[in-house]
Amino acid sequence: MASKVRKKAALQHKLQQLRDVTSSSALNKASIIVDASKYIEDLKQKVEGLNSELGDTESSTSQNHELPMVIVETLDRGFLINVFSEKNCPGMLVSILEAFEELGLDVLDATVTCEDTFQLEAVGGESQNNESIDAQMVKQAVLRAIKNME
């Protein structure tokens, strides 16, 4: 008999907590549970709305501000340049090649993929009449060329 009283008291306590959380003014169990159900549905809709808002914000941010990954390694007589972007932009290859030209780099070998993503692996050699350039200068020139095309 005592366990039955404890269970009933525990249930009443849980129902009161549920009323408090959901701001329900209902007195009977069924109404409290209906109010809690409505409250949960409202919360679900708020979460979906916030997730949608967050997704919109992230996609617009990533489209406008994410630069491709650019890695430049120094070789004996030039540079190995790797560029990777999640999205392919028309004119990206041309912009990068123009940056090479401005630096006085001759493209000795290159592999390019630009169907859905953009990947470039190029070996650039310094021209004879060029002043000394380093890997950081090449990387900055490539990033600047990509950024300027947007």
PDB file of C-alpha atoms in Angstrom:
ATOM      1  CA  MET A   1       0.000   0.000   0.000  1.00  0.00           C
ATOM      2  CA  ALA A   2       2.851   2.398   0.827  1.00  0.00           C
ATOM      3  CA  SER A   3       4.511   1.760  -2.558  1.00  0.00           C
ATOM      4  CA  LYS A   4       1.246   2.614  -4.309  1.00  0.00           C
ATOM      5  CA  VAL A   5       1.101   5.932  -2.445  1.00  0.00           C
ATOM      6  CA  ARG A   6       4.750   6.670  -3.347  1.00  0.00           C
ATOM      7  CA  LYS A   7       4.094   5.906  -7.014  1.00  0.00           C
ATOM      8  CA  LYS A   8       1.043   8.171  -7.033  1.00  0.00           C
ATOM      9  CA  ALA A   9       3.002  10.967  -5.329  1.00  0.00           C
ATOM     10  CA  ALA A  10       5.875  10.548  -7.810  1.00  0.00           C
ATOM     11  CA  LEU A  11       3.417  10.695 -10.712  1.00  0.00           C
ATOM     12  CA  GLN A  12       1.802  13.851  -9.295  1.00  0.00           C
ATOM     13  CA  HIS A  13       5.244  15.394  -8.858  1.00  0.00           C
ATOM     14  CA  LYS A  14       6.190  14.579 -12.483  1.00  0.00           C
ATOM     15  CA  LEU A  15       2.890  15.971 -13.771  1.00  0.00           C
ATOM     16  CA  GLN A  16       3.476  19.175 -11.790  1.00  0.00           C
ATOM     17  CA  GLN A  17       6.970  19.465 -13.313  1.00  0.00           C
ATOM     18  CA  LEU A  18       5.456  18.960 -16.758  1.00  0.00           C
ATOM     19  CA  ARG A  19       2.871  21.693 -16.049  1.00  0.00           C
ATOM     20  CA  ASP A  20       5.647  24.044 -14.905  1.00  0.00           C
ATOM     21  CA  VAL A  21       7.857  23.444 -17.942  1.00  0.00           C
ATOM     22  CA  THR A  22       5.028  23.789 -20.446  1.00  0.00           C
ATOM     23  CA  SER A  23       3.300  26.672 -18.627  1.00  0.00           C
ATOM     24  CA  SER A  24       0.112  24.621 -18.603  1.00  0.00           C
ATOM     25  CA  SER A  25      -2.825  25.637 -16.445  1.00  0.00           C
ATOM     26  CA  ALA A  26      -4.542  22.259 -16.884  1.00  0.00           C
ATOM     27  CA  LEU A  27      -5.453  20.258 -13.805  1.00  0.00           C
ATOM     28  CA  ASN A  28      -6.187  16.742 -15.060  1.00  0.00           C
ATOM     29  CA  LYS A  29      -3.584  14.323 -16.435  1.00  0.00           C
ATOM     30  CA  ALA A  30      -4.971  14.133 -19.968  1.00  0.00           C
ATOM     31  CA  SER A  31      -5.020  17.920 -20.405  1.00  0.00           C
ATOM     32  CA  ILE A  32      -1.489  18.259 -19.008  1.00  0.00           C
ATOM     33  CA  ILE A  33      -0.257  15.632 -21.468  1.00  0.00           C
ATOM     34  CA  VAL A  34      -2.075  17.312 -24.398  1.00  0.00           C
ATOM     35  CA  ASP A  35      -0.516  20.668 -23.442  1.00  0.00           C
ATOM     36  CA  ALA A  36       2.914  19.020 -23.181  1.00  0.00           C
ATOM     37  CA  SER A  37       2.434  17.438 -26.603  1.00  0.00           C
ATOM     38  CA  LYS A  38       1.577  20.824 -28.147  1.00  0.00           C
ATOM     39  CA  TYR A  39       4.592  22.363 -26.409  1.00  0.00           C
ATOM     40  CA  ILE A  40       6.881  19.676 -27.845  1.00  0.00           C
ATOM     41  CA  GLU A  41       5.495  20.246 -31.354  1.00  0.00           C
ATOM     42  CA  ASP A  42       6.129  23.987 -30.994  1.00  0.00           C
ATOM     43  CA  LEU A  43       9.702  23.274 -29.910  1.00  0.00           C
ATOM     44  CA  LYS A  44      10.220  20.965 -32.891  1.00  0.00           C
ATOM     45  CA  GLN A  45       9.040  23.681 -35.272  1.00  0.00           C
ATOM     46  CA  LYS A  46      11.349  26.233 -33.635  1.00  0.00           C
ATOM     47  CA  VAL A  47      14.306  23.854 -33.941  1.00  0.00           C
ATOM     48  CA  GLU A  48      13.517  23.174 -37.620  1.00  0.00           C
ATOM     49  CA  GLY A  49      13.252  26.917 -38.260  1.00  0.00           C
ATOM     50  CA  LEU A  50      16.559  27.607 -36.524  1.00  0.00           C
ATOM     51  CA  ASN A  51      18.283  24.744 -38.353  1.00  0.00           C
ATOM     52  CA  SER A  52      16.955  26.052 -41.647  1.00  0.00           C
ATOM     53  CA  GLU A  53      18.147  29.564 -40.797  1.00  0.00           C
ATOM     54  CA  LEU A  54      21.549  28.224 -39.805  1.00  0.00           C
ATOM     55  CA  GLY A  55      21.795  26.197 -43.009  1.00  0.00           C
ATOM     56  CA  ASP A  56      20.936  29.256 -45.103  1.00  0.00           C
ATOM     57  CA  THR A  57      23.520  31.343 -43.267  1.00  0.00           C
ATOM     58  CA  GLU A  58      26.233  28.677 -43.603  1.00  0.00           C
ATOM     59  CA  SER A  59      25.600  28.108 -47.303  1.00  0.00           C
ATOM     60  CA  SER A  60      25.650  31.806 -48.141  1.00  0.00           C
ATOM     61  CA  THR A  61      28.771  32.283 -46.015  1.00  0.00           C
ATOM     62  CA  SER A  62      30.547  29.330 -47.595  1.00  0.00           C
ATOM     63  CA  GLN A  63      29.620  30.466 -51.109  1.00  0.00           C
ATOM     64  CA  ASN A  64      30.945  33.972 -50.602  1.00  0.00           C
ATOM     65  CA  HIS A  65      33.909  33.672 -48.300  1.00  0.00           C
ATOM     66  CA  GLU A  66      35.554  30.278 -48.645  1.00  0.00           C
ATOM     67  CA  LEU A  67      38.741  30.396 -50.639  1.00  0.00           C
ATOM     68  CA  PRO A  68      40.175  27.250 -52.158  1.00  0.00           C
ATOM     69  CA  MET A  69      42.998  25.367 -50.490  1.00  0.00           C
ATOM     70  CA  VAL A  70      46.322  26.421 -52.000  1.00  0.00           C
ATOM     71  CA  ILE A  71      49.563  24.584 -51.211  1.00  0.00           C
ATOM     72  CA  VAL A  72      52.857  25.690 -52.734  1.00  0.00           C
ATOM     73  CA  GLU A  73      56.055  23.697 -52.310  1.00  0.00           C
ATOM     74  CA  THR A  74      59.483  24.866 -53.384  1.00  0.00           C
ATOM     75  CA  LEU A  75      61.306  22.626 -55.861  1.00  0.00           C
ATOM     76  CA  ASP A  76      64.906  22.860 -57.081  1.00  0.00           C
ATOM     77  CA  ARG A  77      63.986  25.141 -59.988  1.00  0.00           C
ATOM     78  CA  GLY A  78      60.452  26.304 -59.334  1.00  0.00           C
ATOM     79  CA  PHE A  79      57.334  25.351 -57.429  1.00  0.00           C
ATOM     80  CA  LEU A  80      54.742  22.617 -57.110  1.00  0.00           C
ATOM     81  CA  ILE A  81      51.382  24.358 -56.840  1.00  0.00           C
ATOM     82  CA  ASN A  82      48.236  22.519 -55.701  1.00  0.00           C
ATOM     83  CA  VAL A  83      44.849  24.243 -55.702  1.00  0.00           C
ATOM     84  CA  PHE A  84      41.620  22.564 -54.561  1.00  0.00           C
ATOM     85  CA  SER A  85      38.129  24.061 -54.369  1.00  0.00           C
ATOM     86  CA  GLU A  86      34.834  22.385 -53.477  1.00  0.00           C
ATOM     87  CA  LYS A  87      33.186  24.268 -56.320  1.00  0.00           C
ATOM     88  CA  ASN A  88      34.306  24.998 -59.833  1.00  0.00           C
ATOM     89  CA  CYS A  89      34.056  28.628 -60.929  1.00  0.00           C
ATOM     90  CA  PRO A  90      34.199  29.600 -64.580  1.00  0.00           C
ATOM     91  CA  GLY A  91      37.442  31.381 -65.285  1.00  0.00           C
ATOM     92  CA  MET A  92      39.328  30.104 -62.226  1.00  0.00           C
ATOM     93  CA  LEU A  93      41.976  28.336 -64.288  1.00  0.00           C
ATOM     94  CA  VAL A  94      42.507  31.397 -66.471  1.00  0.00           C
ATOM     95  CA  SER A  95      42.864  33.658 -63.420  1.00  0.00           C
ATOM     96  CA  ILE A  96      45.442  31.336 -61.857  1.00  0.00           C
ATOM     97  CA  LEU A  97      47.423  31.076 -65.088  1.00  0.00           C
ATOM     98  CA  GLU A  98      47.418  34.865 -65.437  1.00  0.00           C
ATOM     99  CA  ALA A  99      48.786  35.109 -61.868  1.00  0.00           C
ATOM    100  CA  PHE A 100      51.586  32.708 -62.871  1.00  0.00           C
ATOM    101  CA  GLU A 101      52.344  34.879 -65.872  1.00  0.00           C
ATOM    102  CA  GLU A 102      52.479  38.049 -63.762  1.00  0.00           C
ATOM    103  CA  LEU A 103      54.961  36.324 -61.433  1.00  0.00           C
ATOM    104  CA  GLY A 104      57.058  35.210 -64.381  1.00  0.00           C
ATOM    105  CA  LEU A 105      56.376  31.505 -63.774  1.00  0.00           C
ATOM    106  CA  ASP A 106      56.396  29.194 -66.761  1.00  0.00           C
ATOM    107  CA  VAL A 107      54.010  26.237 -66.423  1.00  0.00           C
ATOM    108  CA  LEU A 108      56.181  23.200 -67.076  1.00  0.00           C
ATOM    109  CA  ASP A 109      53.539  20.569 -66.321  1.00  0.00           C
ATOM    110  CA  ALA A 110      49.924  20.735 -65.139  1.00  0.00           C
ATOM    111  CA  THR A 111      46.985  18.488 -64.359  1.00  0.00           C
ATOM    112  CA  VAL A 112      43.566  20.102 -64.058  1.00  0.00           C
ATOM    113  CA  THR A 113      40.139  18.754 -63.130  1.00  0.00           C
ATOM    114  CA  CYS A 114      37.246  21.193 -63.237  1.00  0.00           C
ATOM    115  CA  GLU A 115      34.005  19.277 -63.598  1.00  0.00           C
ATOM    116  CA  ASP A 116      32.238  19.629 -60.213  1.00  0.00           C
ATOM    117  CA  THR A 117      35.219  20.538 -58.059  1.00  0.00           C
ATOM    118  CA  PHE A 118      38.362  22.345 -59.113  1.00  0.00           C
ATOM    119  CA  GLN A 119      41.793  20.726 -58.776  1.00  0.00           C
ATOM    120  CA  LEU A 120      45.042  21.986 -60.198  1.00  0.00           C
ATOM    121  CA  GLU A 121      48.467  20.489 -59.773  1.00  0.00           C
ATOM    122  CA  ALA A 122      51.086  22.483 -61.625  1.00  0.00           C
ATOM    123  CA  VAL A 123      54.853  22.666 -61.748  1.00  0.00           C
ATOM    124  CA  GLY A 124      55.954  26.209 -62.345  1.00  0.00           C
ATOM    125  CA  GLY A 125      59.501  27.150 -63.232  1.00  0.00           C
ATOM    126  CA  GLU A 126      60.940  30.634 -62.816  1.00  0.00           C
ATOM    127  CA  SER A 127      61.819  32.475 -66.007  1.00  0.00           C
ATOM    128  CA  GLN A 128      65.474  33.373 -66.532  1.00  0.00           C
ATOM    129  CA  ASN A 129      64.861  37.132 -66.413  1.00  0.00           C
ATOM    130  CA  ASN A 130      62.789  37.005 -63.224  1.00  0.00           C
ATOM    131  CA  GLU A 131      63.772  38.331 -59.835  1.00  0.00           C
ATOM    132  CA  SER A 132      63.652  35.823 -56.989  1.00  0.00           C
ATOM    133  CA  ILE A 133      60.209  34.765 -55.748  1.00  0.00           C
ATOM    134  CA  ASP A 134      59.303  32.408 -52.921  1.00  0.00           C
ATOM    135  CA  ALA A 135      56.469  29.948 -52.238  1.00  0.00           C
ATOM    136  CA  GLN A 136      54.549  32.425 -50.087  1.00  0.00           C
ATOM    137  CA  MET A 137      54.516  34.984 -52.916  1.00  0.00           C
ATOM    138  CA  VAL A 138      53.161  32.350 -55.311  1.00  0.00           C
ATOM    139  CA  LYS A 139      50.454  31.296 -52.837  1.00  0.00           C
ATOM    140  CA  GLN A 140      49.363  34.896 -52.200  1.00  0.00           C
ATOM    141  CA  ALA A 141      49.246  35.645 -55.929  1.00  0.00           C
ATOM    142  CA  VAL A 142      47.068  32.577 -56.593  1.00  0.00           C
ATOM    143  CA  LEU A 143      44.698  33.404 -53.718  1.00  0.00           C
ATOM    144  CA  ARG A 144      44.476  37.031 -54.839  1.00  0.00           C
ATOM    145  CA  ALA A 145      43.691  35.946 -58.412  1.00  0.00           C
ATOM    146  CA  ILE A 146      40.895  33.653 -57.209  1.00  0.00           C
ATOM    147  CA  LYS A 147      39.479  36.258 -54.841  1.00  0.00           C
ATOM    148  CA  ASN A 148      39.503  38.975 -57.515  1.00  0.00           C
ATOM    149  CA  MET A 149      37.395  36.911 -59.907  1.00  0.00           C
ATOM    150  CA  GLU A 150      34.416  36.846 -57.497  1.00  0.00           C
TER     151      GLU A 150
END
